[in-house]
Amino acid sequence: MNLIFLGSPGAGKGSLAEKAVKELNLAHISTGSIFRSAIAEGSPLGQKVQAIISAGKLVDDETTIDLVRERLSQEDAKKGYILDGFPRTIFQAENMKAFSRVDKVIDLEIPDSLVLERLANRMVCRKCGHNFHMIRNKPKQDGICDLCGGEVFHREDDEETAIKQRLEVYRARTAPLIEYYRKKGMLAVVDASPTIDKVMENFMAVIGR
Ligand code: ADP
Ligand code: ZN
């Protein structure tokens, strides 16, 4: 099963994908995490995208499409995948058709008021990408990931100016994908405002599990 997760920043695509891939034995492919790892390594890709990402803008389509095409050609993606953060533009969606077949698109719906609160309080593990919330879901030990012991940090693009920029970019460039996939009969909507366990339950229901 090949799935795409759509939804605004802070909808919880990453957290749900982390749970869902375990349950369904799929590969979790997050373009944001791949870019953040590249930045942490200081690789040529990381150097190229660092300023763009911290400003809350989109990496160019060509770079992103090449990256996903390569990632999907790896062995573990053959068992099926959840794409979290791709496609983010109609152009990316159109190009993707040449190298992969998608079964279903899950749109995680959430009001903007919740988004701001979630992102402003979000902390992310540098090593495994697990998300924490500074108030509701703190790491047991300050600054250290419960799952892997990695360093937990506040993303630069989770500062207010970058959050606003990302929401604007989402509305202008990514939200049109909802209609795009709805017209193709591929879309399923999941309410992303309740707790992660409840969202997981609703997600499993819409994919028929
Ligand atoms: P979120 O969903 O919380 O906004 P992600 O971790 O998915 O964050 O992405 C972080 C950043 O990585 C984006 O703001 C963007 O700069 C870049 N990025 C991720 N995926 C894409 C994509 N498909 N196309 C262009 N840029 C992307
Ligand atoms: Zn971790």
mmCIF file of N, CA, C and O in Angstrom, residues 135-170:
data_model
loop_
_atom_site.group_PDB
_atom_site.id
_atom_site.type_symbol
_atom_site.label_atom_id
_atom_site.label_comp_id
_atom_site.label_asym_id
_atom_site.label_seq_id
_atom_site.Cartn_x
_atom_site.Cartn_y
_atom_site.Cartn_z
ATOM 1 N N ILE A 135 4.696 21.080 26.540
ATOM 2 C CA ILE A 135 3.782 21.101 27.679
ATOM 3 C C ILE A 135 3.095 19.742 27.879
ATOM 4 O O ILE A 135 3.138 19.168 28.952
ATOM 5 N N ARG A 136 2.513 19.223 26.815
ATOM 6 C CA ARG A 136 1.695 18.007 26.960
ATOM 7 C C ARG A 136 2.466 16.696 26.819
ATOM 8 O O ARG A 136 1.990 15.648 27.244
ATOM 9 N N ASN A 137 3.639 16.746 26.204
ATOM 10 C CA ASN A 137 4.325 15.495 25.898
ATOM 11 C C ASN A 137 5.837 15.730 25.920
ATOM 12 O O ASN A 137 6.526 15.608 24.916
ATOM 13 N N LYS A 138 6.312 16.088 27.152
ATOM 14 C CA LYS A 138 7.729 16.437 27.310
ATOM 15 C C LYS A 138 8.587 15.175 27.317
ATOM 16 O O LYS A 138 8.141 14.138 27.797
ATOM 17 N N PRO A 139 9.848 15.270 26.844
ATOM 18 C CA PRO A 139 10.742 14.125 27.030
ATOM 19 C C PRO A 139 10.940 13.900 28.541
ATOM 20 O O PRO A 139 10.938 14.869 29.314
ATOM 21 N N LYS A 140 11.121 12.639 28.961
ATOM 22 C CA LYS A 140 11.282 12.345 30.390
ATOM 23 C C LYS A 140 12.476 13.085 30.963
ATOM 24 O O LYS A 140 12.442 13.599 32.068
ATOM 25 N N GLN A 141 13.574 13.106 30.176
ATOM 26 C CA GLN A 141 14.758 13.835 30.592
ATOM 27 C C GLN A 141 14.903 15.040 29.670
ATOM 28 O O GLN A 141 14.840 14.882 28.441
ATOM 29 N N ASP A 142 15.106 16.226 30.252
ATOM 30 C CA ASP A 142 15.186 17.459 29.465
ATOM 31 C C ASP A 142 16.140 17.342 28.282
ATOM 32 O O ASP A 142 17.313 17.022 28.452
ATOM 33 N N GLY A 143 15.625 17.624 27.076
ATOM 34 C CA GLY A 143 16.504 17.703 25.913
ATOM 35 C C GLY A 143 16.977 16.373 25.368
ATOM 36 O O GLY A 143 17.792 16.333 24.446
ATOM 37 N N ILE A 144 16.462 15.238 25.931
ATOM 38 C CA ILE A 144 16.926 13.926 25.456
ATOM 39 C C ILE A 144 15.746 13.066 25.020
ATOM 40 O O ILE A 144 14.748 12.947 25.739
ATOM 41 N N CYS A 145 15.866 12.470 23.845
ATOM 42 C CA CYS A 145 14.764 11.677 23.281
ATOM 43 C C CYS A 145 14.520 10.399 24.081
ATOM 44 O O CYS A 145 15.448 9.639 24.341
ATOM 45 N N ASP A 146 13.252 10.148 24.459
ATOM 46 C CA ASP A 146 12.874 8.929 25.192
ATOM 47 C C ASP A 146 13.145 7.677 24.368
ATOM 48 O O ASP A 146 13.402 6.609 24.910
ATOM 49 N N LEU A 147 13.031 7.798 23.041
ATOM 50 C CA LEU A 147 13.086 6.616 22.189
ATOM 51 C C LEU A 147 14.512 6.204 21.851
ATOM 52 O O LEU A 147 14.830 5.021 21.831
ATOM 53 N N CYS A 148 15.383 7.193 21.575
ATOM 54 C CA CYS A 148 16.696 6.813 21.038
ATOM 55 C C CYS A 148 17.852 7.515 21.740
ATOM 56 O O CYS A 148 19.002 7.284 21.391
ATOM 57 N N GLY A 149 17.571 8.402 22.702
ATOM 58 C CA GLY A 149 18.653 9.087 23.399
ATOM 59 C C GLY A 149 19.243 10.265 22.637
ATOM 60 O O GLY A 149 20.174 10.917 23.104
ATOM 61 N N GLY A 150 18.696 10.542 21.445
ATOM 62 C CA GLY A 150 19.193 11.666 20.636
ATOM 63 C C GLY A 150 18.866 13.017 21.261
ATOM 64 O O GLY A 150 18.086 13.101 22.215
ATOM 65 N N GLU A 151 19.441 14.062 20.695
ATOM 66 C CA GLU A 151 19.211 15.411 21.215
ATOM 67 C C GLU A 151 17.873 15.941 20.714
ATOM 68 O O GLU A 151 17.554 15.853 19.531
ATOM 69 N N VAL A 152 17.088 16.490 21.622
ATOM 70 C CA VAL A 152 15.788 17.045 21.264
ATOM 71 C C VAL A 152 15.920 18.562 21.137
ATOM 72 O O VAL A 152 16.428 19.211 22.037
ATOM 73 N N PHE A 153 15.501 19.115 20.009
ATOM 74 C CA PHE A 153 15.700 20.547 19.773
ATOM 75 C C PHE A 153 14.441 21.209 19.212
ATOM 76 O O PHE A 153 13.522 20.537 18.762
ATOM 77 N N HIS A 154 14.421 22.551 19.269
ATOM 78 C CA HIS A 154 13.317 23.318 18.709
ATOM 79 C C HIS A 154 13.686 23.712 17.286
ATOM 80 O O HIS A 154 14.729 24.338 17.077
ATOM 81 N N ARG A 155 12.853 23.311 16.303
ATOM 82 C CA ARG A 155 13.185 23.615 14.915
ATOM 83 C C ARG A 155 13.192 25.115 14.662
ATOM 84 O O ARG A 155 12.305 25.823 15.114
ATOM 85 N N GLU A 156 14.176 25.546 13.873
ATOM 86 C CA GLU A 156 14.285 26.964 13.547
ATOM 87 C C GLU A 156 13.030 27.457 12.808
ATOM 88 O O GLU A 156 12.580 28.583 12.990
ATOM 89 N N ASP A 157 12.445 26.560 11.990
ATOM 90 C CA ASP A 157 11.244 26.964 11.246
ATOM 91 C C ASP A 157 9.974 26.839 12.086
ATOM 92 O O ASP A 157 8.881 27.021 11.586
ATOM 93 N N ASP A 158 10.112 26.513 13.373
ATOM 94 C CA ASP A 158 8.972 26.558 14.283
ATOM 95 C C ASP A 158 8.942 27.862 15.081
ATOM 96 O O ASP A 158 8.242 27.978 16.081
ATOM 97 N N GLU A 159 9.703 28.866 14.654
ATOM 98 C CA GLU A 159 9.580 30.212 15.208
ATOM 99 C C GLU A 159 8.425 30.908 14.494
ATOM 100 O O GLU A 159 8.126 30.601 13.333
ATOM 101 N N GLU A 160 7.810 31.888 15.205
ATOM 102 C CA GLU A 160 6.559 32.455 14.717
ATOM 103 C C GLU A 160 6.592 32.938 13.261
ATOM 104 O O GLU A 160 5.677 32.638 12.485
ATOM 105 N N THR A 161 7.638 33.688 12.882
ATOM 106 C CA THR A 161 7.678 34.227 11.513
ATOM 107 C C THR A 161 7.686 33.103 10.488
ATOM 108 O O THR A 161 6.970 33.158 9.476
ATOM 109 N N ALA A 162 8.496 32.082 10.729
ATOM 110 C CA ALA A 162 8.582 30.972 9.780
ATOM 111 C C ALA A 162 7.289 30.153 9.765
ATOM 112 O O ALA A 162 6.875 29.664 8.717
ATOM 113 N N ILE A 163 6.632 30.025 10.927
ATOM 114 C CA ILE A 163 5.358 29.288 10.970
ATOM 115 C C ILE A 163 4.348 29.981 10.062
ATOM 116 O O ILE A 163 3.683 29.349 9.243
ATOM 117 N N LYS A 164 4.256 31.325 10.195
ATOM 118 C CA LYS A 164 3.301 32.078 9.372
ATOM 119 C C LYS A 164 3.611 31.896 7.895
ATOM 120 O O LYS A 164 2.720 31.703 7.073
ATOM 121 N N GLN A 165 4.903 31.966 7.564
ATOM 122 C CA GLN A 165 5.338 31.773 6.181
ATOM 123 C C GLN A 165 4.931 30.382 5.677
ATOM 124 O O GLN A 165 4.409 30.217 4.582
ATOM 125 N N ARG A 166 5.151 29.350 6.515
ATOM 126 C CA ARG A 166 4.819 27.985 6.098
ATOM 127 C C ARG A 166 3.316 27.809 5.897
ATOM 128 O O ARG A 166 2.902 27.099 4.996
ATOM 129 N N LEU A 167 2.510 28.465 6.744
ATOM 130 C CA LEU A 167 1.057 28.359 6.579
ATOM 131 C C LEU A 167 0.612 29.027 5.278
ATOM 132 O O LEU A 167 -0.254 28.518 4.569
ATOM 133 N N GLU A 168 1.247 30.163 4.955
ATOM 134 C CA GLU A 168 0.924 30.840 3.689
ATOM 135 C C GLU A 168 1.294 29.967 2.503
ATOM 136 O O GLU A 168 0.535 29.826 1.551
ATOM 137 N N VAL A 169 2.502 29.406 2.575
ATOM 138 C CA VAL A 169 2.970 28.530 1.495
ATOM 139 C C VAL A 169 2.037 27.326 1.377
ATOM 140 O O VAL A 169 1.668 26.908 0.283
ATOM 141 N N TYR A 170 1.626 26.793 2.517
ATOM 142 C CA TYR A 170 0.715 25.645 2.496
ATOM 143 C C TYR A 170 -0.571 26.002 1.759
ATOM 144 O O TYR A 170 -1.013 25.271 0.871
#
